Short mmCIF file of C-alpha atoms and ligand atoms in Angstrom, two decimals:
data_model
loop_
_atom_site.label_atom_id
_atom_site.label_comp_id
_atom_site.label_asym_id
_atom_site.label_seq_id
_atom_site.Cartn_x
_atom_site.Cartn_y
_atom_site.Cartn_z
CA UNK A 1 16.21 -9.24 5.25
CA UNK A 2 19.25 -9.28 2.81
CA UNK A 3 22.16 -7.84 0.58
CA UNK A 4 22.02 -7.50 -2.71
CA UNK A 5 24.72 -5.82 -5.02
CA UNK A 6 24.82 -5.31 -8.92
CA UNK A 7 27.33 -4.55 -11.16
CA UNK A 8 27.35 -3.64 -15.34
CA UNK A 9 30.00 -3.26 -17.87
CA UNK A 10 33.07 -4.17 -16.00
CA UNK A 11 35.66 -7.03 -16.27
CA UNK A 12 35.95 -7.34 -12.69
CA UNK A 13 32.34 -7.56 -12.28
CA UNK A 14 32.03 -10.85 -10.02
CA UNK A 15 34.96 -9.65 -7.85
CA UNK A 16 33.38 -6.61 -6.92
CA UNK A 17 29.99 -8.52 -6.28
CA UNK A 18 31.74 -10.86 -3.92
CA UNK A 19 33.43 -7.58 -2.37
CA UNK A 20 30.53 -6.13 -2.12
CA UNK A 21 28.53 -9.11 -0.27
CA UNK A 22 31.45 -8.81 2.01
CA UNK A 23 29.92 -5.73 3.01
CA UNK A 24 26.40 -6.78 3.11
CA UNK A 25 26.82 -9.74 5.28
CA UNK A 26 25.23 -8.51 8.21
CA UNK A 27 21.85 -8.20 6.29
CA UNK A 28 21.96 -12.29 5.89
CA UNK A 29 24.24 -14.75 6.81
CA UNK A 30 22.25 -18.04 5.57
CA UNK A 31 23.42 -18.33 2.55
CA UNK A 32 25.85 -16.37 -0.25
CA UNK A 33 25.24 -16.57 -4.08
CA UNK A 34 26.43 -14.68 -7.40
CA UNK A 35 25.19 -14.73 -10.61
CA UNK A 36 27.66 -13.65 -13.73
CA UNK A 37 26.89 -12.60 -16.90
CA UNK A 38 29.74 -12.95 -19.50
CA UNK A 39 30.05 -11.19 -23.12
CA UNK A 40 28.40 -13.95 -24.83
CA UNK A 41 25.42 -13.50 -22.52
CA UNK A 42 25.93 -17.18 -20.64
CA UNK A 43 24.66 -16.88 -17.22
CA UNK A 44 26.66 -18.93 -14.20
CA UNK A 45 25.41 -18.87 -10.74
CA UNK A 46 27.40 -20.02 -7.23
CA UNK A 47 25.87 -20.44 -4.57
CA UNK A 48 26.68 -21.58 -0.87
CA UNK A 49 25.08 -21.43 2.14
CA UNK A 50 26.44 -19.50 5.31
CA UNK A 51 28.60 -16.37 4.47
CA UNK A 52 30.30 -15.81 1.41
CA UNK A 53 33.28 -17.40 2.20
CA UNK A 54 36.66 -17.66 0.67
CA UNK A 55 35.79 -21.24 -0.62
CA UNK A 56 33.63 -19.52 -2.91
CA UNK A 57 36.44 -17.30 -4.59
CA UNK A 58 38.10 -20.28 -6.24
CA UNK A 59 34.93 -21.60 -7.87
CA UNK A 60 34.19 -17.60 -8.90
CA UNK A 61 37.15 -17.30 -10.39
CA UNK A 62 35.97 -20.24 -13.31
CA UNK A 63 32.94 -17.79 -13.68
CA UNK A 64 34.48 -14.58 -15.27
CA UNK A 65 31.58 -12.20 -16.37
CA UNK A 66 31.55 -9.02 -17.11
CA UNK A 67 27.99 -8.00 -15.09
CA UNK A 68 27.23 -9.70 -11.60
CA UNK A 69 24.54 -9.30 -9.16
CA UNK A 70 24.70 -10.91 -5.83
CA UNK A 71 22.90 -11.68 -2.67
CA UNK A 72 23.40 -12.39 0.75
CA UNK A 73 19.99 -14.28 2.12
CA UNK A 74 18.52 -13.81 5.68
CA UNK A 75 15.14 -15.77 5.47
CA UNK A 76 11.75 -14.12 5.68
CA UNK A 77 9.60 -16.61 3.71
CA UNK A 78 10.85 -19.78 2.48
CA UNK A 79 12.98 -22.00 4.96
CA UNK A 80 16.93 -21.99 5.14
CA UNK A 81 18.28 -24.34 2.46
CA UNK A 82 20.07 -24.24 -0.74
CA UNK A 83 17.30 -24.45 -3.31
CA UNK A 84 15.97 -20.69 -1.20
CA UNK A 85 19.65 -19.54 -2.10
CA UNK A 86 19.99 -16.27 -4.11
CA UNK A 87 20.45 -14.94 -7.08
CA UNK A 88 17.51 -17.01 -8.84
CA UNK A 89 18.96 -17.43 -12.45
CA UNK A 90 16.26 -19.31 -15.04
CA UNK A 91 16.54 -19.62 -18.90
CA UNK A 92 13.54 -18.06 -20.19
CA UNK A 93 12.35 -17.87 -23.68
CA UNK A 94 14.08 -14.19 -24.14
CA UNK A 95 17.31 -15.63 -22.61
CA UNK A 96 18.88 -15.96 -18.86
CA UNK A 97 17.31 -13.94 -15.99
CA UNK A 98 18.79 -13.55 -12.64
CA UNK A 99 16.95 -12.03 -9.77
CA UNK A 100 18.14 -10.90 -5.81
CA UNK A 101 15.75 -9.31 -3.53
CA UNK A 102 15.20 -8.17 -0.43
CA UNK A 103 12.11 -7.56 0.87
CA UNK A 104 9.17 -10.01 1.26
CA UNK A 105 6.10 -9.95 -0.73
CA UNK A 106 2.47 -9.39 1.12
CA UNK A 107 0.67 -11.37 -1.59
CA UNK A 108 3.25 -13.51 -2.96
CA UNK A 109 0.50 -17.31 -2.20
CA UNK A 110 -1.97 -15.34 -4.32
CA UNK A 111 0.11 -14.91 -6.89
CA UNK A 112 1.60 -18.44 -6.69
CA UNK A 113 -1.53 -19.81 -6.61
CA UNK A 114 -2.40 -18.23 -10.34
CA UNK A 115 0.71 -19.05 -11.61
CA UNK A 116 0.93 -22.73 -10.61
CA UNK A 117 -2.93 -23.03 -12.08
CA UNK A 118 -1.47 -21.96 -15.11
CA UNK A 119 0.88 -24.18 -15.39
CA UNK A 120 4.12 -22.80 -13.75
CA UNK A 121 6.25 -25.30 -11.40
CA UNK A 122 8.34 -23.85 -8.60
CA UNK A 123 11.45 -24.79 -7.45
CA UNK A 124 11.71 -22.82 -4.34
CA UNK A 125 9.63 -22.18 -1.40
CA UNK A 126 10.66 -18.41 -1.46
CA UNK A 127 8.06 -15.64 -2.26
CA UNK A 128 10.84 -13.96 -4.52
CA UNK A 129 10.34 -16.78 -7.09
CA UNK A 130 6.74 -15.63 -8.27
CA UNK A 131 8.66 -12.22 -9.96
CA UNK A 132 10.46 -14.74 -11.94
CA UNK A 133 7.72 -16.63 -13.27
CA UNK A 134 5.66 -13.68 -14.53
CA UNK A 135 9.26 -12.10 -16.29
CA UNK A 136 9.27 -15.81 -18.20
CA UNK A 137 5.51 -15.13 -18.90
CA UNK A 138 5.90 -11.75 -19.98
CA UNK A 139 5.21 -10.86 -23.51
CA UNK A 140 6.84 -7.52 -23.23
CA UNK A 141 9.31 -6.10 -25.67
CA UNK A 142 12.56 -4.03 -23.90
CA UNK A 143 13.67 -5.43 -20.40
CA UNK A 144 12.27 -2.53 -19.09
CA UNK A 145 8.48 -3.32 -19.75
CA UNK A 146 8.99 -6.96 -19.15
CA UNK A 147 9.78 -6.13 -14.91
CA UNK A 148 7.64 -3.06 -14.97
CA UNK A 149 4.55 -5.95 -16.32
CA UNK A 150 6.30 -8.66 -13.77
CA UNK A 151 5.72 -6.49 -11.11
CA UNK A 152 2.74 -4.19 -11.67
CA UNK A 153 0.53 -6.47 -9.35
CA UNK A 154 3.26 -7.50 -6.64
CA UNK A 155 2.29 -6.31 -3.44
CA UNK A 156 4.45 -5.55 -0.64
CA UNK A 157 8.72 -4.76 -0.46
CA UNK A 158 11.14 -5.13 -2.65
CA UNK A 159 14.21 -3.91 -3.66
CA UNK A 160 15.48 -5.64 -6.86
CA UNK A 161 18.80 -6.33 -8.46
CA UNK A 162 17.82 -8.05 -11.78
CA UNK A 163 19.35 -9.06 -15.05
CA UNK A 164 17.32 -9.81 -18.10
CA UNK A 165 19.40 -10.85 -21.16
CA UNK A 166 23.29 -8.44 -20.98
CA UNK A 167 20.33 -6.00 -19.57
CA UNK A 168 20.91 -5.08 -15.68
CA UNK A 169 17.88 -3.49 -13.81
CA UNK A 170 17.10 -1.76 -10.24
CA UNK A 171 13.95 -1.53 -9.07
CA UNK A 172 12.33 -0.38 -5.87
CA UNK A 173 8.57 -0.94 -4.35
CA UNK A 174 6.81 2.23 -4.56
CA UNK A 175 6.53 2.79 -0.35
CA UNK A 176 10.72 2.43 -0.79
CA UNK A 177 10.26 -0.21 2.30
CA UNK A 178 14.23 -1.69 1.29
CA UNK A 179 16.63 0.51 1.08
CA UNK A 180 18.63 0.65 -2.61
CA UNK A 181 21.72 2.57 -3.78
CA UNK A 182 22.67 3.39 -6.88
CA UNK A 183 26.83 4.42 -7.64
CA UNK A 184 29.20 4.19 -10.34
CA UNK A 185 32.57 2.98 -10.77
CA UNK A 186 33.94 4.81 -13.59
CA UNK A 187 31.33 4.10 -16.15
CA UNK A 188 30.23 1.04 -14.37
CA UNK A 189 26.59 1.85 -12.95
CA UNK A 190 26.82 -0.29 -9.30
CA UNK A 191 23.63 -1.31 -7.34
CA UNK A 192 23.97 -2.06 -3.41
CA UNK A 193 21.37 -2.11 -0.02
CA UNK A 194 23.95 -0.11 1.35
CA UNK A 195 26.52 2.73 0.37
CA UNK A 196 29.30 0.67 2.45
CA UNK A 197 29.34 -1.65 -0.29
CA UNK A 198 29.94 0.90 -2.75
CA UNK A 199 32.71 2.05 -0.66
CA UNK A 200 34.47 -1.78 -0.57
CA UNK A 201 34.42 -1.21 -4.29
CA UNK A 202 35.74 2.38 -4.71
CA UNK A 203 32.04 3.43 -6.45
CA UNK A 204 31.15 6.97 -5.82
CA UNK A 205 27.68 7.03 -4.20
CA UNK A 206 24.61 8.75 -7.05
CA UNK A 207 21.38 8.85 -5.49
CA UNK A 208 19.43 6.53 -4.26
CA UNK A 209 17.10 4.20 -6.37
CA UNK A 210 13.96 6.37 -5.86
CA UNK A 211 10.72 4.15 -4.71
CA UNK A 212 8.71 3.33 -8.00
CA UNK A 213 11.32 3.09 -9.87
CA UNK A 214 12.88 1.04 -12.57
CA UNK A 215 16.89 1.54 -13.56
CA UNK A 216 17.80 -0.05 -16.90
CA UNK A 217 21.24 -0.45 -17.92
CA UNK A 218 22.98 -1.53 -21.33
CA UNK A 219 25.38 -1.35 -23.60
CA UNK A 220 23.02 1.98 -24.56
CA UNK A 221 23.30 3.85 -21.26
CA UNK A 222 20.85 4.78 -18.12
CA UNK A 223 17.63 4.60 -18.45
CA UNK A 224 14.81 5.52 -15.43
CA UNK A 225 11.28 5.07 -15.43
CA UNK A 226 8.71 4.98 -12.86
CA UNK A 227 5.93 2.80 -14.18
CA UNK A 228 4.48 1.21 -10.83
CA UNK A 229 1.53 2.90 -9.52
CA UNK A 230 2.32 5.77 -6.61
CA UNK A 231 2.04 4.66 -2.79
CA UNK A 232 2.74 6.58 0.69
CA UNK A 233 6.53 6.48 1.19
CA UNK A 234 7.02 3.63 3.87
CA UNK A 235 10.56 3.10 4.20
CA UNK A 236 11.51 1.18 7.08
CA UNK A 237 12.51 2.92 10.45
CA UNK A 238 14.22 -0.24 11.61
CA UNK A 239 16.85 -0.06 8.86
CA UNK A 240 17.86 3.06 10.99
CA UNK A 241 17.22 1.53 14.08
CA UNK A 242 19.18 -1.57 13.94
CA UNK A 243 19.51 -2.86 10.69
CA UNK A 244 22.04 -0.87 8.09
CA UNK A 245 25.42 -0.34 9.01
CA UNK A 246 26.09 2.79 10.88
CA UNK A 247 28.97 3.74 7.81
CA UNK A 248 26.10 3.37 5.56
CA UNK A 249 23.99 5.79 3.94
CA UNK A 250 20.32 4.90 3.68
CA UNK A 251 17.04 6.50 2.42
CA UNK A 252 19.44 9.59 1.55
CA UNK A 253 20.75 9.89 5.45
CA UNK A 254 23.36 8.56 7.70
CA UNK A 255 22.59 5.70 9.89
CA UNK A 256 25.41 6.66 12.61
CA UNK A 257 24.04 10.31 12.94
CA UNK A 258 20.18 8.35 12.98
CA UNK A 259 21.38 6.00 15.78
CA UNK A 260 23.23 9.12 17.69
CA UNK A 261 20.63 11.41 18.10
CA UNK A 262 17.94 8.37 18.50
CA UNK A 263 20.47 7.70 21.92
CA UNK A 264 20.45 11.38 22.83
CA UNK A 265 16.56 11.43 22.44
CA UNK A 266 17.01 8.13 24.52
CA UNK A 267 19.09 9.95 27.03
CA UNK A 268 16.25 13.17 27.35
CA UNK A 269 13.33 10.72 27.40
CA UNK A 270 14.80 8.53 30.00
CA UNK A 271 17.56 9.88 32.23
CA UNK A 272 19.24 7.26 34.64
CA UNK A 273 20.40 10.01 36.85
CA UNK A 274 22.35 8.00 39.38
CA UNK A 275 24.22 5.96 36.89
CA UNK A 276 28.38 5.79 36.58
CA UNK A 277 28.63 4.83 33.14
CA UNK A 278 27.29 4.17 29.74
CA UNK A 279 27.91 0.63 27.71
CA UNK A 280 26.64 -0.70 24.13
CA UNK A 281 25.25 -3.96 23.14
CA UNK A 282 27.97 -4.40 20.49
CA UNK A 283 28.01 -3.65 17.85
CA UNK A 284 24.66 -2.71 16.28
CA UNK A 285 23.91 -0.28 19.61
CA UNK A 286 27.47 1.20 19.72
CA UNK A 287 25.97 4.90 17.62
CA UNK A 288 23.07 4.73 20.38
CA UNK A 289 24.89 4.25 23.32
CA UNK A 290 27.32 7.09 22.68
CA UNK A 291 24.61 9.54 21.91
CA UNK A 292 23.37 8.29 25.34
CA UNK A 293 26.50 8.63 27.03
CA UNK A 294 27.17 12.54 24.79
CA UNK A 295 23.62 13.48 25.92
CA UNK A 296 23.70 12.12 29.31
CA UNK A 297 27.89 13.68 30.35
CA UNK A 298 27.93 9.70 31.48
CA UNK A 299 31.45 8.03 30.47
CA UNK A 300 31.27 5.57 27.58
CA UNK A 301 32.56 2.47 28.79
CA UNK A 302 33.39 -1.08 26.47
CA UNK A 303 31.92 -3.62 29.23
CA UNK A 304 30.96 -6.14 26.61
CA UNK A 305 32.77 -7.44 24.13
CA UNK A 306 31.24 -9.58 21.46
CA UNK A 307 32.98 -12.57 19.85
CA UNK A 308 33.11 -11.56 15.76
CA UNK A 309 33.68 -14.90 14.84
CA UNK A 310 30.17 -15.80 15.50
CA UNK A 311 26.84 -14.33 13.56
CA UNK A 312 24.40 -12.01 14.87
CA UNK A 313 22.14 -13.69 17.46
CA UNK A 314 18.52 -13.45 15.89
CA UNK A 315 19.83 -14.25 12.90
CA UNK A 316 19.71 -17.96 14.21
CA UNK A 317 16.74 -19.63 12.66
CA UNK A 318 15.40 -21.44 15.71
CA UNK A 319 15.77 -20.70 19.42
CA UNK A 320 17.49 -23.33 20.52
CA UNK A 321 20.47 -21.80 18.30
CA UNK A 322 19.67 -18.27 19.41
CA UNK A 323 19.58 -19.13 22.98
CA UNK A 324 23.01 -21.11 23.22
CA UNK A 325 24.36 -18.66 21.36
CA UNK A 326 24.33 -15.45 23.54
CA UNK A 327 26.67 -17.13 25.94
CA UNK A 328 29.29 -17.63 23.75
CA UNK A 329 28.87 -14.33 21.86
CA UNK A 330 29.52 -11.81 24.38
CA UNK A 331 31.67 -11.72 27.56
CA UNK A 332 31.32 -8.86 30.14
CA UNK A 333 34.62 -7.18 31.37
CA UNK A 334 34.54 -7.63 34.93
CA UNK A 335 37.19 -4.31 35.74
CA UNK A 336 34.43 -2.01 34.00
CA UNK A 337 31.54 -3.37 35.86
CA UNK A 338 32.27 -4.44 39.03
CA UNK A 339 30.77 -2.23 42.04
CA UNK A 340 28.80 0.02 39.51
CA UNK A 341 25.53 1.19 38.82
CA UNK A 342 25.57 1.01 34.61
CA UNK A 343 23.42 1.99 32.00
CA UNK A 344 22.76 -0.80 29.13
CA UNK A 345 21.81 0.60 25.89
CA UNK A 346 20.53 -1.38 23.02
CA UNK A 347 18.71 -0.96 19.95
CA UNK A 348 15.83 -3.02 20.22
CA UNK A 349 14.35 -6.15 22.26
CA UNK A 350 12.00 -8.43 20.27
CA UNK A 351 12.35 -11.92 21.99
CA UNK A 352 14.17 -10.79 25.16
CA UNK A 353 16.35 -14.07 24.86
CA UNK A 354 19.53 -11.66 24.34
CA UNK A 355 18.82 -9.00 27.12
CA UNK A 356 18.14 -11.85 29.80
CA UNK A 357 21.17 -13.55 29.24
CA UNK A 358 23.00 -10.42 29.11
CA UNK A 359 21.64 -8.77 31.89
CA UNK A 360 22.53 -11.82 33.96
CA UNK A 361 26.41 -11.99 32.45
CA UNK A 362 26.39 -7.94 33.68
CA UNK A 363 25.39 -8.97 37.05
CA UNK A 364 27.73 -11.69 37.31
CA UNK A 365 30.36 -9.31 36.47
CA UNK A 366 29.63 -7.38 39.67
CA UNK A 367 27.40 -4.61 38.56
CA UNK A 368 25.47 -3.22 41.29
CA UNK A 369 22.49 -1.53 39.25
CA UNK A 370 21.68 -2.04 35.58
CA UNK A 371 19.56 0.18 34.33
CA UNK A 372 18.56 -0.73 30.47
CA UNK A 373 17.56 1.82 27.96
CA UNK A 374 16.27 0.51 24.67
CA UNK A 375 16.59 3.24 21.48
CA UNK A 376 13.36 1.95 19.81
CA UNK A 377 9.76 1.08 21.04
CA UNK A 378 8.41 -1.86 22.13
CA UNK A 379 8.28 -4.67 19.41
CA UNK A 380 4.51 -5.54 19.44
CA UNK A 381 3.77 -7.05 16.37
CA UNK A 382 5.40 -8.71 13.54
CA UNK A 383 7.01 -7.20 10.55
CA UNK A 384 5.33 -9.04 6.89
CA UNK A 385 8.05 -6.37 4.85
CA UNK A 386 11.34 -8.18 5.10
CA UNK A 387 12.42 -8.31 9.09
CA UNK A 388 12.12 -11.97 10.32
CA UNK A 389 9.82 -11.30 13.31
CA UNK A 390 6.51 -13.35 12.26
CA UNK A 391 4.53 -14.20 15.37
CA UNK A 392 3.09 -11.68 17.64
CA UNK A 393 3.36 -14.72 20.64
CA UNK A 394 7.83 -14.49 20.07
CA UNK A 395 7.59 -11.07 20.90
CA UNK A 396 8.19 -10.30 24.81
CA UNK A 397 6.80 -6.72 24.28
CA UNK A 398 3.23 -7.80 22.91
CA UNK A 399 2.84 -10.56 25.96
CA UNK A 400 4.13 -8.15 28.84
CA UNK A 401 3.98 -4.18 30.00
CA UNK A 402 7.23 -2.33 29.74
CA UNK A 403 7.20 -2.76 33.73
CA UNK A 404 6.58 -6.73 33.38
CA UNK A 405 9.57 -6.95 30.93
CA UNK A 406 11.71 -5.15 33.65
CA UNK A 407 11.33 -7.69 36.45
CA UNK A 408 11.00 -10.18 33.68
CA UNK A 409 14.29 -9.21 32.52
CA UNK A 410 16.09 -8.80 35.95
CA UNK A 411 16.97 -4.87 35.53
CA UNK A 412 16.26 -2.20 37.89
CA UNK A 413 14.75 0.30 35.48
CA UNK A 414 14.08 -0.05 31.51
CA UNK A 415 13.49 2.62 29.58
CA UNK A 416 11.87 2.41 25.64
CA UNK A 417 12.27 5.11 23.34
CA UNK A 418 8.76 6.89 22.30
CA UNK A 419 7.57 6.64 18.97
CA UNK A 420 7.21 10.29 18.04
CA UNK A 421 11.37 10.40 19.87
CA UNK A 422 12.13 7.49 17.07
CA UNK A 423 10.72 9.41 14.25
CA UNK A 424 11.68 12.91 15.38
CA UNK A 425 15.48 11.72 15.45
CA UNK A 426 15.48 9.76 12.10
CA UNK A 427 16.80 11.92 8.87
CA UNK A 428 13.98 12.70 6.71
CA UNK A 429 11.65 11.84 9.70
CA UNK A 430 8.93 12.18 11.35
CA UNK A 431 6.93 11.01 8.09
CA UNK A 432 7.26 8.62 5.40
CA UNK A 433 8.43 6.05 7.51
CA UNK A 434 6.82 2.17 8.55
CA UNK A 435 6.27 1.61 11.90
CA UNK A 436 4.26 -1.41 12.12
CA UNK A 437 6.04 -3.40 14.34
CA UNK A 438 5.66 -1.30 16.97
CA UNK A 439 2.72 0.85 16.69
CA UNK A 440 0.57 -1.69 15.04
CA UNK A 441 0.04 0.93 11.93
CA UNK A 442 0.61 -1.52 8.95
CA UNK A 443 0.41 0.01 5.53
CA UNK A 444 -1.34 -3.43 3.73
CA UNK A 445 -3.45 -6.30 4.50
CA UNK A 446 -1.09 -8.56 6.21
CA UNK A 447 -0.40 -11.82 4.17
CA UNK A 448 -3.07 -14.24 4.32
CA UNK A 449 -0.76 -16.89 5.24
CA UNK A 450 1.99 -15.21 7.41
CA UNK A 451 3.80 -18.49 7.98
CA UNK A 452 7.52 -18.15 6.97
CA UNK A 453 7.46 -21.97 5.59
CA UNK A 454 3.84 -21.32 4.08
CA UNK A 455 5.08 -22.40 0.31
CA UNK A 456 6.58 -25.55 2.26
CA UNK A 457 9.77 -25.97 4.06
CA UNK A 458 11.74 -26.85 0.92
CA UNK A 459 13.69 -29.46 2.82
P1 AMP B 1 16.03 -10.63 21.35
O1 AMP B 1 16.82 -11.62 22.10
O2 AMP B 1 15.09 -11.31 20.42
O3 AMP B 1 15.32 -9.62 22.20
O4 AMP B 1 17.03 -9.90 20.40
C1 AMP B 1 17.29 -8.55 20.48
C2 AMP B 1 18.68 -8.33 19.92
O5 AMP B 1 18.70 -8.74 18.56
C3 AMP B 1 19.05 -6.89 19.95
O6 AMP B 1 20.36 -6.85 20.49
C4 AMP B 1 19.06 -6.41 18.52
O7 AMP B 1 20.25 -5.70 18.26
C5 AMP B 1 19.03 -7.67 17.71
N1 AMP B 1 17.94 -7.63 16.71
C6 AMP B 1 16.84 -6.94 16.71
N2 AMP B 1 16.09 -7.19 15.63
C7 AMP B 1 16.74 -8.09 14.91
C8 AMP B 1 16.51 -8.74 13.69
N3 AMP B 1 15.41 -8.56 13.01
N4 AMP B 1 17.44 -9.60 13.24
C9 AMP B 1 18.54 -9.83 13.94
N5 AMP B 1 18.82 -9.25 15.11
C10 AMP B 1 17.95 -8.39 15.60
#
């Protein structure tokens, strides 16, 4: 998963990109890049790994420019390192192109595979790279044609930020898997994963970019076209779920009203009668919980309270990071729990590592019962459109029955939403949505090497 933000036409353009990654950091935290365009058309990137931090304003401020696109990079193919860092920005034949994406492509080691028989050498091991090579090969006149050719035979999700030449373009996968906003700020058309970003800026929100599509924009104006062929919409239920920011707008709804009334449905679906109070796993389960606790006449209680200062759990490339770090990322307040029988809501359990240790920090605290309710479905298989869950074996819900995970997780009762509750409570829902992870239903032939390092691990 990641951020990526666009800007045209305005002198403050790689401010408002970094501003706007500042809002998109919780989609990836491994590394932080913008690319800037300035009126003479020279392309600069910068580039860091971790967040965008404010070490990277000083060396922005040498690269004035008056379009920007930017990225913030959670990994799903290619490993953690600074040659996977986004924006890509190549010199091509028809001058500099910069790409961010977000997404992951289903047959990106097919397409590799062509290109490197015909000659082209990569530089990365992520699957975003093989949309650069075929816009170098592209014989195409406008900017327009040259993506719409670059990506006519990429399979899979993406959401694109992309400059080609002074030329910036949008574009979105025909199923819509990513989610992509399209605003302006005065006459500056602005591109963002999210509509917080566009609020950071001060960007009134448009529309979204509609899936199949293609936004151009230069020094002539807007232009849209929709020249990929036409798929079922597929957006992904887990941006709801867990991913977007609950002040976000996403696929043309809200996530906090999505993650209330996905708590509420929580609360009908599995009451926890005897229970004193309601608590979040902060912060991504805080819009659940209180639909639980609204639905349920339960009191909505802060018994955990997360340390901001360090990143989101999962987001940890290996275990042994994920694992040390759920002790030091959330202490339990001992005056809210102590003596009581509490409800636990999050949004999701993939690995389990979190809930375990979290369950056991509750206890600690002096709860008597916990009973956890979870406002999505089991996890059962991995996602191959963008979410870093890979293999089915990490994946407590695909080894063990609901029941298993309970006494595997120490809590007295555990309680999954349903999958027709999840889509019922979504905006837009119950259709158009992906749900492969946890019904198994996946809308493409799953990559035929699903390894995240299968391109190499770039080290
Ligand atoms: P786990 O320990 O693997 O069960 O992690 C579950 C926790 O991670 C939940 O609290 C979720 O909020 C969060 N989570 C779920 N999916 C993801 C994801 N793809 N990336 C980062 N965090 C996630």
């Amino acid at each position: 998963m990641c951020g990526i933000f666009g800007v045209h036409g305005h002198p403050d353009a790689v401010r408002l990109t970094q501003l706007g990654l500042y809002s998109l950091q919780h989609r990836g935290q491994e590394s932080a890049g913008v690319v800037s365009i300035n009126e003479k058309g020279d392309a600069r990137a910068v580039r860091s790994m971790g967040t965008m931090s404010d070490a990277m304003t000083e060396e922005l401020d040498r690269v004035p420019g008056v379009t920007a696109i930017g990225h913030t990079r959670y990994s799903t193919t290619g490993s953690s390192s600074i040659e996977n860092a986004q924006p890509v920005l190549a010199r091509t034949k028809g001058g500099f192109v910069a790409l961010a994406h977000n997404g992951n492509l289903t047959n990106a080691a097919e397409l590799r595979m062509e290109l490197e028989d015909r000659g082209s050498i990569f530089s990365s091991t992520m699957d975003s790279e093989v949309i650069v090579h075929r816009l170098a090969r592209s014989n195409a006149d406008s900017p327009d044609d040259r993506l719409a050719e670059a990506l006519c035979e990429v399979e899979g999700a993406f959401s694109l930020i992309v400059t080609i030449g002074d030329t910036l373009l949008a574009a979105r996968d025909p199923r819509g898997w990513r989610p992509l906003v399209f605003g302006r700020l005065g006459n500056a058309p602005v591109f963002a994963s999210e509509t917080c970003a566009l609020d950071i800026v001060g960007a009134t929100y448009e529309r979204e970019v509609q899936p199949g599509e293609i936004i151009a924009v230069d020094a002539g104006g807007v232009r849209s076209s929709f020249p990929l062929p036409r798929r079922e919409l597929k957006r992904c239920v887990f941006e709801y779920v867990y991913f977007a920011r609950p002040d976000s707008r996403v696929f043309g709804g809200s996530v906090d009203r999505a993650r209330r009334a996905l708590g509420k449905r929580l609360a009908r679906e599995h009451p926890a009668p005897d229970a004193e109070l309601v608590f979040s796993v902060p912060d991504s389960s805080n819009s659940a919980a209180l639909g639980f606790a609204e639905e349920s006449g339960l009191p909505y209680e802060l018994a955990l309270i997360r340390n901001h200062y360090i990143g989101r759990t999962f987001i940890q490339p290996t275990q042994a990071g994920r694992d040390a770090k759920v002790k030091v990322k959330y202490n339990p307040v001992r005056e809210v729990l102590e003596g009581k029988k509490v409800v636990m809501v999050d949004d999701s359990i993939v690995r389990g590592t979190t809930t375990r240790g979290l369950v056991a920090l509750v206890r600690g605290a002096g709860a008597r019962e916990v009973h956890m309710r979870v406002s999505s479905p089991p996890v059962t298989g991995p996602c191959y459109y963008g979410i870093d869950t890979p293999s089915r074996e990490e994946l407590i819900a695909a080894r063990l029955s609901p029941e298993e995970i309970a006494r595997d997780l120490g809590v007295d009762s555990l309680g999954y939403l349903s999958l027709e509750g999840m889509l019922e409570s979504v905006p837009g829902g119950p259709h158009g949505f992906c749900h492969a992870c946890f019904s198994g239903d996946y809308p493409t032939a799953p990559p035929t090497d699903p390894d995240k390092l299968r391109f190499g691990c770039g080290c």
